[in-house]
CSV table of C-alpha atoms in Angstrom, one decimal:
chain,number,residue,atom,x,y,z
A,1,MET,CA,-247.7,164.2,-66.7
A,2,GLN,CA,-249.7,161.2,-65.3
A,3,PHE,CA,-247.1,160.9,-62.5
A,4,LEU,CA,-247.7,164.6,-61.6
A,5,ASN,CA,-251.5,164.1,-61.6
A,6,ARG,CA,-251.2,161.2,-59.2
A,7,LEU,CA,-248.8,163.1,-57.0
A,8,GLY,CA,-251.2,166.0,-56.9
A,9,LEU,CA,-254.1,163.8,-55.9
A,10,ILE,CA,-252.1,162.2,-53.2
A,11,LEU,CA,-251.2,165.6,-51.8
A,12,LEU,CA,-254.9,166.7,-52.0
A,13,TRP,CA,-255.9,163.6,-50.0
A,14,LEU,CA,-253.2,164.3,-47.4
A,15,ALA,CA,-254.0,168.0,-47.2
A,16,ALA,CA,-257.8,167.8,-47.0
A,17,PRO,CA,-258.0,166.5,-43.3
A,18,LEU,CA,-255.3,169.0,-42.2
A,19,VAL,CA,-257.1,171.9,-43.8
A,20,ALA,CA,-260.4,170.7,-42.3
A,21,PHE,CA,-258.8,170.4,-38.9
A,22,ALA,CA,-257.4,173.9,-39.1
A,23,ALA,CA,-260.8,175.3,-40.3
A,24,ALA,CA,-262.7,173.6,-37.4
A,25,ASN,CA,-260.2,175.0,-34.9
A,26,LYS,CA,-259.8,178.5,-36.5
A,27,ASN,CA,-260.0,180.2,-33.1
A,28,ASP,CA,-257.4,178.2,-31.4
A,29,PRO,CA,-254.4,180.3,-30.2
A,30,TYR,CA,-252.0,177.9,-31.9
A,31,LEU,CA,-253.5,179.0,-35.2
A,32,LEU,CA,-253.4,182.7,-34.5
A,33,VAL,CA,-251.1,183.2,-37.6
A,34,LEU,CA,-253.9,181.9,-39.8
A,35,ARG,CA,-256.5,184.3,-38.4
A,36,ASP,CA,-258.3,186.8,-40.7
A,37,THR,CA,-256.4,186.7,-44.0
A,38,GLY,CA,-255.2,183.2,-43.5
A,39,ASN,CA,-258.7,181.9,-42.9
A,40,ILE,CA,-259.9,183.7,-46.0
A,41,ALA,CA,-257.1,182.1,-48.0
A,42,LEU,CA,-258.1,178.6,-46.7
A,43,VAL,CA,-261.7,179.1,-47.7
A,44,VAL,CA,-260.8,180.4,-51.2
A,45,ALA,CA,-258.3,177.6,-51.7
A,46,SER,CA,-260.8,175.0,-50.7
A,47,ILE,CA,-263.5,176.4,-53.1
A,48,LEU,CA,-261.0,176.6,-56.0
A,49,ILE,CA,-259.9,173.0,-55.4
A,50,VAL,CA,-263.5,171.8,-55.4
A,51,ILE,CA,-264.1,173.6,-58.7
A,52,VAL,CA,-260.9,172.1,-60.3
A,53,LEU,CA,-261.9,168.6,-59.1
A,54,LEU,CA,-265.4,169.0,-60.6
A,55,ARG,CA,-264.1,170.4,-63.9
A,56,ARG,CA,-261.8,167.4,-64.2
A,57,GLY,CA,-264.6,165.0,-63.7
A,58,ARG,CA,-263.5,163.6,-60.4
A,59,TRP,CA,-267.1,163.5,-59.2
A,60,ARG,CA,-267.7,160.4,-61.5
A,61,SER,CA,-265.9,158.0,-59.2
A,62,ILE,CA,-266.6,157.1,-55.6
A,63,ALA,CA,-263.1,158.1,-54.5
A,64,GLY,CA,-263.5,161.4,-56.4
A,65,LYS,CA,-266.8,162.1,-54.7
A,66,LEU,CA,-265.2,161.6,-51.3
A,67,LEU,CA,-262.3,163.9,-52.2
A,68,VAL,CA,-264.7,166.6,-53.3
A,69,MET,CA,-266.7,166.3,-50.2
A,70,LEU,CA,-263.6,166.5,-48.0
A,71,TRP,CA,-262.6,169.7,-49.7
A,72,CYS,CA,-266.2,171.1,-49.1
A,73,LEU,CA,-265.7,170.6,-45.4
A,74,PRO,CA,-263.3,173.5,-44.6
A,75,PRO,CA,-265.7,176.3,-45.4
A,76,LEU,CA,-268.5,174.6,-43.5
A,77,LEU,CA,-266.4,173.8,-40.5
A,78,MET,CA,-264.9,177.3,-40.5
A,79,SER,CA,-268.4,178.9,-40.6
A,80,ALA,CA,-269.5,176.7,-37.7
A,81,ALA,CA,-266.5,177.7,-35.7
A,82,HIS,CA,-267.1,181.3,-36.4
A,83,LEU,CA,-270.7,181.1,-35.5
A,84,LYS,CA,-269.8,179.4,-32.2
A,85,PHE,CA,-267.3,182.2,-31.5
A,86,GLU,CA,-269.8,185.0,-32.3
A,87,LEU,CA,-272.5,183.4,-30.1
A,88,ARG,CA,-270.1,183.2,-27.2
A,89,LYS,CA,-269.0,186.8,-27.8
A,90,ARG,CA,-272.6,188.0,-27.9
A,91,ASP,CA,-273.3,186.2,-24.6
A,92,VAL,CA,-270.3,188.0,-23.0
A,93,LEU,CA,-271.2,191.4,-24.4
A,94,THR,CA,-274.8,191.1,-23.3
A,95,ALA,CA,-274.0,190.0,-19.7
A,96,SER,CA,-276.0,191.8,-17.1
A,97,ALA,CA,-274.7,194.8,-15.3
A,98,ALA,CA,-274.5,192.8,-12.1
A,99,GLU,CA,-272.4,190.1,-13.7
A,100,THR,CA,-270.2,192.7,-15.4
A,101,ARG,CA,-269.5,194.5,-12.1
A,102,GLN,CA,-268.8,191.3,-10.3
A,103,LEU,CA,-266.5,189.6,-12.9
A,104,GLY,CA,-265.1,192.3,-15.2
A,105,PRO,CA,-262.5,193.8,-12.8
A,106,HIS,CA,-260.8,190.5,-12.6
A,107,PHE,CA,-259.7,190.3,-16.2
A,108,MET,CA,-256.6,191.8,-17.9
A,109,VAL,CA,-256.5,191.4,-21.7
A,110,GLY,CA,-254.1,191.8,-24.6
A,111,TYR,CA,-255.6,193.3,-27.7
A,112,SER,CA,-255.1,194.0,-31.4
A,113,SER,CA,-258.3,195.9,-32.2
A,114,PHE,CA,-258.8,199.3,-30.4
A,115,PRO,CA,-262.5,199.5,-31.1
A,116,GLU,CA,-263.0,196.0,-29.6
A,117,ILE,CA,-260.9,196.6,-26.5
A,118,ALA,CA,-262.6,200.1,-26.1
A,119,ARG,CA,-266.0,198.4,-26.0
A,120,LEU,CA,-264.8,195.9,-23.3
A,121,ALA,CA,-263.3,198.8,-21.3
A,122,GLU,CA,-266.5,201.0,-21.5
A,123,GLN,CA,-268.8,198.1,-20.5
A,124,GLY,CA,-266.6,197.2,-17.5
A,125,LEU,CA,-266.0,193.7,-18.8
A,126,ILE,CA,-262.2,194.1,-18.1
A,127,GLY,CA,-260.2,195.6,-15.4
A,128,GLY,CA,-256.9,195.9,-17.3
A,129,VAL,CA,-255.1,195.8,-20.6
A,130,TYR,CA,-251.8,194.3,-21.6
A,131,VAL,CA,-249.8,196.1,-24.3
A,132,THR,CA,-247.0,194.3,-26.1
A,133,ARG,CA,-245.1,194.1,-29.4
A,134,PRO,CA,-248.0,194.0,-31.8
A,135,ASN,CA,-249.5,197.2,-30.2
A,136,ILE,CA,-246.4,199.2,-31.1
A,137,ARG,CA,-245.2,197.5,-34.4
A,138,GLY,CA,-245.3,200.0,-37.2
A,139,ARG,CA,-246.6,202.8,-35.0
A,140,THR,CA,-245.1,205.7,-33.0
A,141,ILE,CA,-244.9,205.8,-29.3
A,142,GLU,CA,-247.1,208.8,-29.4
A,143,ALA,CA,-249.9,206.8,-31.1
A,144,LEU,CA,-249.8,204.1,-28.4
A,145,ARG,CA,-249.7,206.8,-25.7
A,146,ALA,CA,-252.8,208.5,-27.1
A,147,GLU,CA,-254.6,205.1,-27.4
A,148,ILE,CA,-254.0,204.2,-23.8
A,149,ALA,CA,-255.1,207.7,-22.7
A,150,ALA,CA,-258.2,207.3,-24.9
A,151,LEU,CA,-259.1,204.1,-23.1
A,152,GLN,CA,-258.7,205.8,-19.7
A,153,ASP,CA,-260.9,208.6,-20.9
A,154,LYS,CA,-263.6,206.2,-21.9
A,155,ARG,CA,-263.4,204.6,-18.4
A,156,ARG,CA,-263.8,207.9,-16.7
A,157,ALA,CA,-266.8,208.8,-19.0
A,158,ALA,CA,-268.4,205.5,-18.1
A,159,GLY,CA,-267.9,206.2,-14.4
A,160,LEU,CA,-265.5,203.2,-14.0
A,161,PRO,CA,-262.1,202.9,-12.2
A,162,PRO,CA,-259.0,203.5,-14.3
A,163,LEU,CA,-257.6,200.4,-16.1
A,164,VAL,CA,-254.5,198.6,-14.9
A,165,VAL,CA,-252.2,198.9,-18.0
A,166,ALA,CA,-249.5,196.3,-18.0
A,167,ALA,CA,-246.4,195.7,-20.2
A,168,ASP,CA,-243.6,193.1,-20.1
A,169,GLN,CA,-240.3,195.0,-19.8
A,170,GLU,CA,-237.9,192.7,-18.0
A,171,GLY,CA,-234.7,193.7,-19.8
A,172,GLY,CA,-232.5,191.4,-21.9
A,173,ILE,CA,-234.4,189.1,-24.2
A,174,VAL,CA,-237.8,190.2,-22.9
A,175,GLY,CA,-238.5,193.8,-23.7
A,176,HIS,CA,-241.7,193.7,-25.8
A,177,LEU,CA,-241.8,197.5,-26.2
A,178,ALA,CA,-238.1,198.0,-26.9
A,179,PRO,CA,-237.6,199.5,-29.3
A,180,PRO,CA,-238.9,202.2,-29.4
A,181,LEU,CA,-238.5,202.1,-25.7
A,182,THR,CA,-234.9,201.8,-24.4
A,183,LYS,CA,-233.5,198.3,-24.6
A,184,VAL,CA,-232.2,197.6,-21.1
A,185,PRO,CA,-229.7,194.8,-20.4
A,186,ALA,CA,-230.9,191.8,-18.4
A,187,LEU,CA,-230.6,192.1,-14.6
A,188,ALA,CA,-228.5,188.9,-14.7
A,189,THR,CA,-225.7,191.0,-16.3
A,190,LEU,CA,-225.2,192.8,-12.9
A,191,THR,CA,-224.3,189.7,-10.9
A,192,GLY,CA,-220.6,190.2,-11.4
A,193,LEU,CA,-220.6,193.6,-9.7
A,194,ALA,CA,-220.0,194.5,-6.1
A,195,PRO,CA,-223.3,194.5,-4.0
A,196,ASP,CA,-223.5,198.3,-3.9
A,197,ASP,CA,-223.0,198.6,-7.6
A,198,GLN,CA,-225.5,195.8,-8.2
A,199,GLN,CA,-228.1,197.8,-6.4
A,200,ALA,CA,-227.2,201.1,-8.0
A,201,LYS,CA,-227.4,199.7,-11.5
A,202,ALA,CA,-230.5,197.7,-10.9
A,203,GLU,CA,-232.3,200.8,-9.5
A,204,GLU,CA,-231.1,202.7,-12.5
A,205,PHE,CA,-232.6,200.0,-14.8
A,206,GLY,CA,-235.9,200.2,-12.9
A,207,ARG,CA,-236.0,204.0,-13.2
A,208,ILE,CA,-235.4,203.8,-17.0
A,209,HIS,CA,-238.2,201.3,-17.4
A,210,GLY,CA,-240.4,203.2,-15.0
A,211,ARG,CA,-240.0,206.6,-16.5
A,212,GLU,CA,-240.6,205.4,-20.0
A,213,LEU,CA,-243.6,203.2,-19.1
A,214,ALA,CA,-245.1,205.9,-17.0
A,215,ASP,CA,-244.8,208.4,-19.8
A,216,LEU,CA,-246.6,205.9,-22.1
A,217,GLY,CA,-249.4,205.4,-19.6
A,218,VAL,CA,-248.4,202.0,-18.4
A,219,ASN,CA,-248.8,201.6,-14.6
A,220,LEU,CA,-247.7,197.9,-14.1
A,221,ASN,CA,-244.6,196.2,-15.3
A,222,LEU,CA,-244.7,192.3,-15.4
A,223,ALA,CA,-241.2,192.2,-14.0
A,224,PRO,CA,-238.8,191.3,-12.4
A,225,VAL,CA,-238.3,187.5,-12.7
A,226,LEU,CA,-237.5,186.0,-9.3
A,227,ASP,CA,-237.1,182.4,-10.4
A,228,LEU,CA,-233.7,181.0,-9.6
A,229,LYS,CA,-231.4,180.4,-12.5
A,230,PRO,CA,-231.4,176.6,-13.3
A,231,PRO,CA,-228.1,174.8,-12.6
A,232,GLN,CA,-228.5,172.6,-15.8
A,233,ARG,CA,-229.4,173.2,-19.4
A,234,ARG,CA,-233.0,173.6,-20.2
A,235,ASN,CA,-235.1,171.1,-22.1
A,236,ARG,CA,-234.4,171.5,-25.8
A,237,LEU,CA,-238.1,171.7,-26.4
A,238,ASP,CA,-238.2,174.9,-24.3
A,239,PHE,CA,-238.6,177.6,-27.0
A,240,HIS,CA,-240.4,180.2,-25.0
A,241,THR,CA,-239.8,180.1,-21.2
A,242,LEU,CA,-236.0,180.4,-21.6
A,243,ILE,CA,-235.7,181.0,-17.8
A,244,GLY,CA,-231.9,180.3,-17.9
A,245,ARG,CA,-231.5,183.6,-19.8
A,246,ARG,CA,-234.2,185.5,-17.9
A,247,ALA,CA,-233.4,184.6,-14.3
A,248,ILE,CA,-231.1,186.8,-12.4
A,249,ALA,CA,-229.0,184.3,-10.5
A,250,SER,CA,-229.0,180.9,-8.7
A,251,ASP,CA,-228.2,182.6,-5.4
A,252,PRO,CA,-231.4,183.8,-3.7
A,253,VAL,CA,-229.6,186.5,-1.8
A,254,VAL,CA,-228.2,188.0,-5.0
A,255,VAL,CA,-231.7,187.7,-6.6
A,256,SER,CA,-233.3,189.5,-3.7
A,257,THR,CA,-230.7,192.3,-3.7
A,258,ILE,CA,-230.9,193.1,-7.4
A,259,ALA,CA,-234.7,192.6,-7.7
A,260,SER,CA,-235.4,194.8,-4.6
A,261,ALA,CA,-233.3,197.6,-6.1
A,262,TYR,CA,-235.0,197.2,-9.5
A,263,VAL,CA,-238.4,197.4,-7.9
A,264,ARG,CA,-237.4,200.6,-6.0
A,265,GLY,CA,-236.5,202.2,-9.3
A,266,LEU,CA,-239.8,201.2,-10.9
A,267,GLU,CA,-241.8,202.5,-7.9
A,268,GLU,CA,-239.9,205.7,-7.7
A,269,SER,CA,-240.7,206.4,-11.3
A,270,GLY,CA,-244.4,205.6,-10.7
A,271,VAL,CA,-244.8,202.1,-12.0
A,272,GLY,CA,-245.8,199.0,-10.0
A,273,ALA,CA,-243.8,195.7,-10.3
A,274,THR,CA,-245.0,192.1,-10.7
A,275,LEU,CA,-242.9,189.4,-9.1
A,276,LYS,CA,-242.9,186.2,-11.2
A,277,HIS,CA,-243.3,183.2,-11.5
A,278,PHE,CA,-244.3,181.8,-8.1
A,279,PRO,CA,-243.8,179.0,-6.9
A,280,GLY,CA,-240.7,179.1,-9.3
A,281,ILE,CA,-240.0,177.6,-12.6
A,282,GLY,CA,-236.2,177.5,-12.5
A,283,ARG,CA,-236.3,173.9,-11.5
A,284,VAL,CA,-238.9,172.9,-14.1
A,285,ARG,CA,-237.8,171.5,-17.4
A,286,ALA,CA,-241.1,171.5,-19.3
A,287,ASP,CA,-242.2,174.7,-21.1
A,288,THR,CA,-245.6,175.7,-19.6
A,289,HIS,CA,-246.4,177.7,-22.8
A,290,HIS,CA,-247.1,174.3,-24.3
A,291,PHE,CA,-247.0,171.5,-21.7
A,292,SER,CA,-248.1,170.8,-18.1
A,293,ALA,CA,-245.2,170.8,-15.7
A,294,ASN,CA,-244.5,169.6,-12.2
A,295,LEU,CA,-242.4,171.2,-9.4
A,296,ASP,CA,-241.5,168.2,-7.2
A,297,THR,CA,-239.2,170.0,-4.7
A,298,PRO,CA,-240.2,169.7,-1.0
A,299,VAL,CA,-241.7,172.8,0.5
A,300,LYS,CA,-239.1,173.2,3.1
A,301,GLU,CA,-236.4,173.3,0.5
A,302,LEU,CA,-238.3,175.9,-1.6
A,303,GLU,CA,-238.8,178.0,1.5
A,304,ALA,CA,-235.1,178.0,2.2
A,305,THR,CA,-234.1,178.8,-1.4
A,306,ASP,CA,-236.5,179.6,-4.3
A,307,TRP,CA,-239.1,181.5,-2.2
A,308,LEU,CA,-236.7,183.7,-0.3
A,309,PRO,CA,-236.6,186.4,-3.0
A,310,PHE,CA,-240.4,186.5,-3.3
A,311,ARG,CA,-240.9,187.0,0.5
A,312,GLU,CA,-238.0,189.5,0.7
A,313,VAL,CA,-239.2,191.7,-2.2
A,314,LEU,CA,-242.9,191.5,-1.2
A,315,SER,CA,-242.0,192.7,2.3
A,316,HIS,CA,-240.4,195.9,1.0
A,317,SER,CA,-242.6,196.9,-1.9
A,318,ARG,CA,-246.2,197.1,-3.2
A,319,SER,CA,-245.5,194.5,-5.9
A,320,ALA,CA,-248.1,192.3,-7.4
A,321,LEU,CA,-247.4,188.5,-7.5
A,322,MET,CA,-247.8,186.4,-10.6
A,323,VAL,CA,-248.5,182.7,-10.1
A,324,GLY,CA,-247.3,180.3,-12.8
A,325,HIS,CA,-248.9,177.2,-14.3
A,326,VAL,CA,-246.5,174.7,-12.7
A,327,THR,CA,-248.0,172.1,-10.3
A,328,LEU,CA,-246.5,172.2,-6.9
A,329,THR,CA,-246.9,168.5,-6.2
A,330,ALA,CA,-246.1,168.6,-2.5
A,331,VAL,CA,-249.0,171.0,-1.9
A,332,ASP,CA,-251.6,170.3,-4.6
A,333,PRO,CA,-250.7,167.5,-7.1
A,334,ASP,CA,-254.0,167.8,-8.9
A,335,ARG,CA,-253.8,171.3,-10.4
A,336,ALA,CA,-251.4,174.1,-11.4
A,337,ALA,CA,-250.5,176.6,-8.7
A,338,SER,CA,-252.2,179.4,-10.7
A,339,HIS,CA,-255.6,177.9,-9.8
A,340,SER,CA,-254.8,176.1,-6.6
A,341,LYS,CA,-256.5,177.2,-3.4
A,342,ARG,CA,-253.9,175.4,-1.4
A,343,VAL,CA,-251.2,177.4,-3.0
A,344,VAL,CA,-252.8,180.9,-3.3
A,345,GLN,CA,-254.9,180.9,-0.2
A,346,GLY,CA,-253.0,178.4,1.9
A,347,ILE,CA,-249.5,179.6,1.3
A,348,ILE,CA,-249.6,183.1,-0.1
A,349,ARG,CA,-252.6,184.5,1.8
A,350,ASP,CA,-252.7,182.5,5.0
A,351,LYS,CA,-249.1,181.5,5.6
A,352,TRP,CA,-247.4,184.6,4.2
A,353,ASN,CA,-250.3,186.9,5.1
A,354,TYR,CA,-249.8,188.7,1.7
A,355,GLN,CA,-252.9,190.7,1.0
A,356,GLY,CA,-251.8,192.3,-2.2
A,357,VAL,CA,-252.8,191.5,-5.8
A,358,VAL,CA,-252.2,188.0,-7.1
A,359,MET,CA,-252.5,187.4,-10.9
A,360,THR,CA,-252.2,184.4,-13.1
A,361,ASP,CA,-249.7,183.9,-15.8
A,362,ASP,CA,-251.3,184.0,-19.3
A,363,LEU,CA,-254.3,181.6,-19.4
A,364,VAL,CA,-253.7,181.1,-23.1
A,365,MET,CA,-250.6,179.0,-22.3
A,366,GLY,CA,-250.8,175.4,-23.2
A,367,ALA,CA,-250.5,174.1,-19.6
A,368,ILE,CA,-254.0,175.7,-19.0
A,369,TYR,CA,-255.6,176.2,-22.4
A,370,GLN,CA,-255.0,172.6,-23.6
A,371,ASN,CA,-256.7,171.3,-20.5
A,372,ASP,CA,-260.0,172.3,-18.9
A,373,VAL,CA,-259.7,176.1,-19.1
A,374,CYS,CA,-263.2,176.6,-17.6
A,375,LYS,CA,-262.3,174.6,-14.5
A,376,ALA,CA,-259.1,176.5,-14.2
A,377,VAL,CA,-260.9,179.9,-14.4
A,378,VAL,CA,-263.5,179.0,-11.7
A,379,GLU,CA,-260.8,177.5,-9.4
A,380,ALA,CA,-258.5,180.5,-9.8
A,381,ILE,CA,-261.3,182.9,-8.8
A,382,ASN,CA,-262.3,180.6,-5.9
A,383,ALA,CA,-258.6,180.4,-4.8
A,384,GLY,CA,-258.4,184.1,-4.3
A,385,VAL,CA,-256.6,185.1,-7.5
A,386,ASP,CA,-257.4,188.8,-8.3
A,387,LEU,CA,-256.4,189.2,-12.0
A,388,LEU,CA,-256.8,186.6,-14.7
A,389,LEU,CA,-254.4,187.4,-17.6
A,390,VAL,CA,-255.3,186.7,-21.2
A,391,ALA,CA,-252.3,188.1,-23.0
A,392,TYR,CA,-251.0,186.3,-26.1
A,393,ASP,CA,-254.4,186.0,-27.9
A,394,GLY,CA,-256.9,188.5,-26.7
A,395,ALA,CA,-259.7,186.9,-28.6
A,396,GLN,CA,-259.6,184.1,-26.0
A,397,PHE,CA,-261.0,186.6,-23.5
A,398,TYR,CA,-264.5,185.7,-24.7
A,399,ARG,CA,-264.0,182.0,-23.9
A,400,VAL,CA,-262.4,182.7,-20.6
A,401,PHE,CA,-265.0,185.2,-19.5
A,402,ALA,CA,-267.8,182.9,-20.6
A,403,CYS,CA,-266.3,180.3,-18.3
A,404,ALA,CA,-266.5,182.7,-15.4
A,405,LEU,CA,-270.1,183.7,-16.5
A,406,GLU,CA,-271.1,180.0,-16.5
A,407,GLY,CA,-269.6,179.4,-13.1
A,408,SER,CA,-271.4,182.4,-11.7
A,409,ARG,CA,-274.8,181.4,-13.2
A,410,LEU,CA,-274.4,177.9,-11.9
A,411,GLY,CA,-273.4,179.1,-8.4
A,412,ARG,CA,-269.9,177.7,-8.6
A,413,LEU,CA,-268.1,180.9,-7.7
A,414,ASP,CA,-267.2,181.5,-4.0
A,415,ALA,CA,-269.0,184.8,-3.1
A,416,ALA,CA,-266.7,185.4,-0.1
A,417,MET,CA,-263.6,185.0,-2.3
A,418,LEU,CA,-265.0,187.3,-4.9
A,419,HIS,CA,-265.9,189.9,-2.2
A,420,ALA,CA,-262.4,189.8,-0.7
A,421,SER,CA,-260.8,190.0,-4.2
A,422,ALA,CA,-263.0,193.0,-5.1
A,423,ALA,CA,-261.8,194.7,-1.9
A,424,ARG,CA,-258.2,194.1,-2.8
A,425,LEU,CA,-258.7,195.5,-6.2
A,426,GLN,CA,-260.5,198.6,-4.8
A,427,ARG,CA,-257.5,199.2,-2.5
A,428,LEU,CA,-255.2,198.8,-5.4
A,429,VAL,CA,-252.9,201.8,-5.2
A,430,MET,CA,-250.4,201.0,-7.8
A,431,PRO,CA,-248.5,204.1,-8.7
A,432,GLY,CA,-250.6,206.4,-10.8
A,433,LEU,CA,-253.7,204.1,-10.8
A,434,VAL,CA,-256.0,205.8,-8.3
A,435,PRO,CA,-256.6,209.5,-8.9
A,436,GLY,CA,-255.8,211.7,-6.0
A,437,ILE,CA,-253.5,209.3,-4.2
A,438,HIS,CA,-249.8,210.0,-4.0
A,439,VAL,CA,-248.8,206.4,-3.8
A,440,LEU,CA,-245.1,207.0,-3.4
A,441,GLY,CA,-245.8,209.3,-0.5
A,442,ALA,CA,-248.2,206.9,1.1
A,443,LYS,CA,-247.3,204.2,3.5
A,444,ARG,CA,-245.9,201.0,2.2
A,445,GLN,CA,-247.4,197.7,3.3
A,446,GLY,CA,-245.4,194.6,3.8
A,447,VAL,CA,-246.2,191.0,3.3
A,448,ASP,CA,-247.7,190.8,6.8
A,449,GLY,CA,-249.9,193.8,6.2
A,450,ARG,CA,-247.9,196.1,8.5
A,451,ASP,CA,-247.3,199.6,7.2
A,452,LYS,CA,-243.8,200.8,6.3
A,453,PRO,CA,-242.7,204.4,5.8
A,454,GLY,CA,-242.6,205.6,2.3
A,455,HIS,CA,-241.6,208.8,0.6
A,456,ASP,CA,-242.8,211.4,-2.0
A,457,ASP,CA,-241.4,211.5,-5.5
A,458,GLU,CA,-241.8,214.1,-8.2
A,459,ASN,CA,-242.3,211.4,-10.8
A,460,THR,CA,-245.9,210.8,-9.6
A,461,SER,CA,-246.8,213.8,-11.8
A,462,ASN,CA,-246.0,211.7,-14.8
A,463,PHE,CA,-249.3,209.9,-14.4
A,464,ARG,CA,-251.3,213.0,-14.5
A,465,ARG,CA,-249.7,213.9,-17.8
A,466,ALA,CA,-250.5,210.3,-19.0
A,467,LYS,CA,-254.2,210.9,-17.8
A,468,LEU,CA,-254.1,208.0,-15.4
């Protein structure tokens, strides 16, 4: 029994700092699994342990007093963290109308609480929402469809533009709404077919995704992946990027062919595409979900290989472009591409003359969040990024928006860049997003801004049914 008592005390000494650390960082995205009921359990466990220690007389010794004090810390630290979160949240929710109009349209947010996201949507604090697996788990597709329609109704009632509603349906291992939506094979499965068959099947996959997403009320798909398939095995610590299983092929021509057809299918069904993850993560071994990563390939080599699919698909579609969190060392060795002006403005805008929508990858990813996230937010806006994505943990929106608010109040945001970005978002004519515009019958605009002929499609009516 004495041995068990000593073992229990040792475990309590070891656990106390860990629990205190978790309590102090309760709002960290890495501790999302402990949120709500987990936090309550930590507090209750800490209080019970303190009571047990006191009843057993541990307070009589100096070591016992220290142990009791250590176990008193978690509730206090958690209360302080919660207060900090609530103060930041209040600052965001009470932002002035001018600040909201200026910054709100640039944020796309994932959510778990409908009342909370509805409030953000009504106040104009966001320009888009991201729906994923937790939004459909344990629910019917009809319930999610009604929820999205309700959000759009609230926007209309508030006199605000419709929300961009995004989902992540790539096919293969990434299909966050499948089931209940159709589970479509990865585009990589088409590489063994003849070119004509590749295009036909890819377009069919795009139409399947497009029809189902449009019917749900989603108007932007965060697909396809245009990164080239890596020639070697990925880092064993890569648990989330898994680009070797998501990329279409290692040949840029094959990637362009299949991706272009897939995007056609999406657009014909009334859903916009998002090309990702520029400047390319196929050559990168580190997982940007958790770590910073460098892309050390010379620009000329990237232009002749990795970037060909991006330029090709952008020139024949209205796709948005997602910029990843890798550092393109040959262009800007000091910051990730997602908030680099040299990359976004210098290459995408000036060199390619692409005037469509540019968005970041999820700002909750470790490559950004574990560094100076406020600096990244301000730099992304000043670089000409149009949409800042907060997907995995929607609660981090308040921190990210507070960063933008602080940058605005301190005069650190580039007014000219914000104005240009606002104009791009106002021109945003993703299928079904702007009432009264038949996007698929409108002219297409290439990378260089020149108009290309389009065509009408009966599926545009899907968006009217989805109240978009």
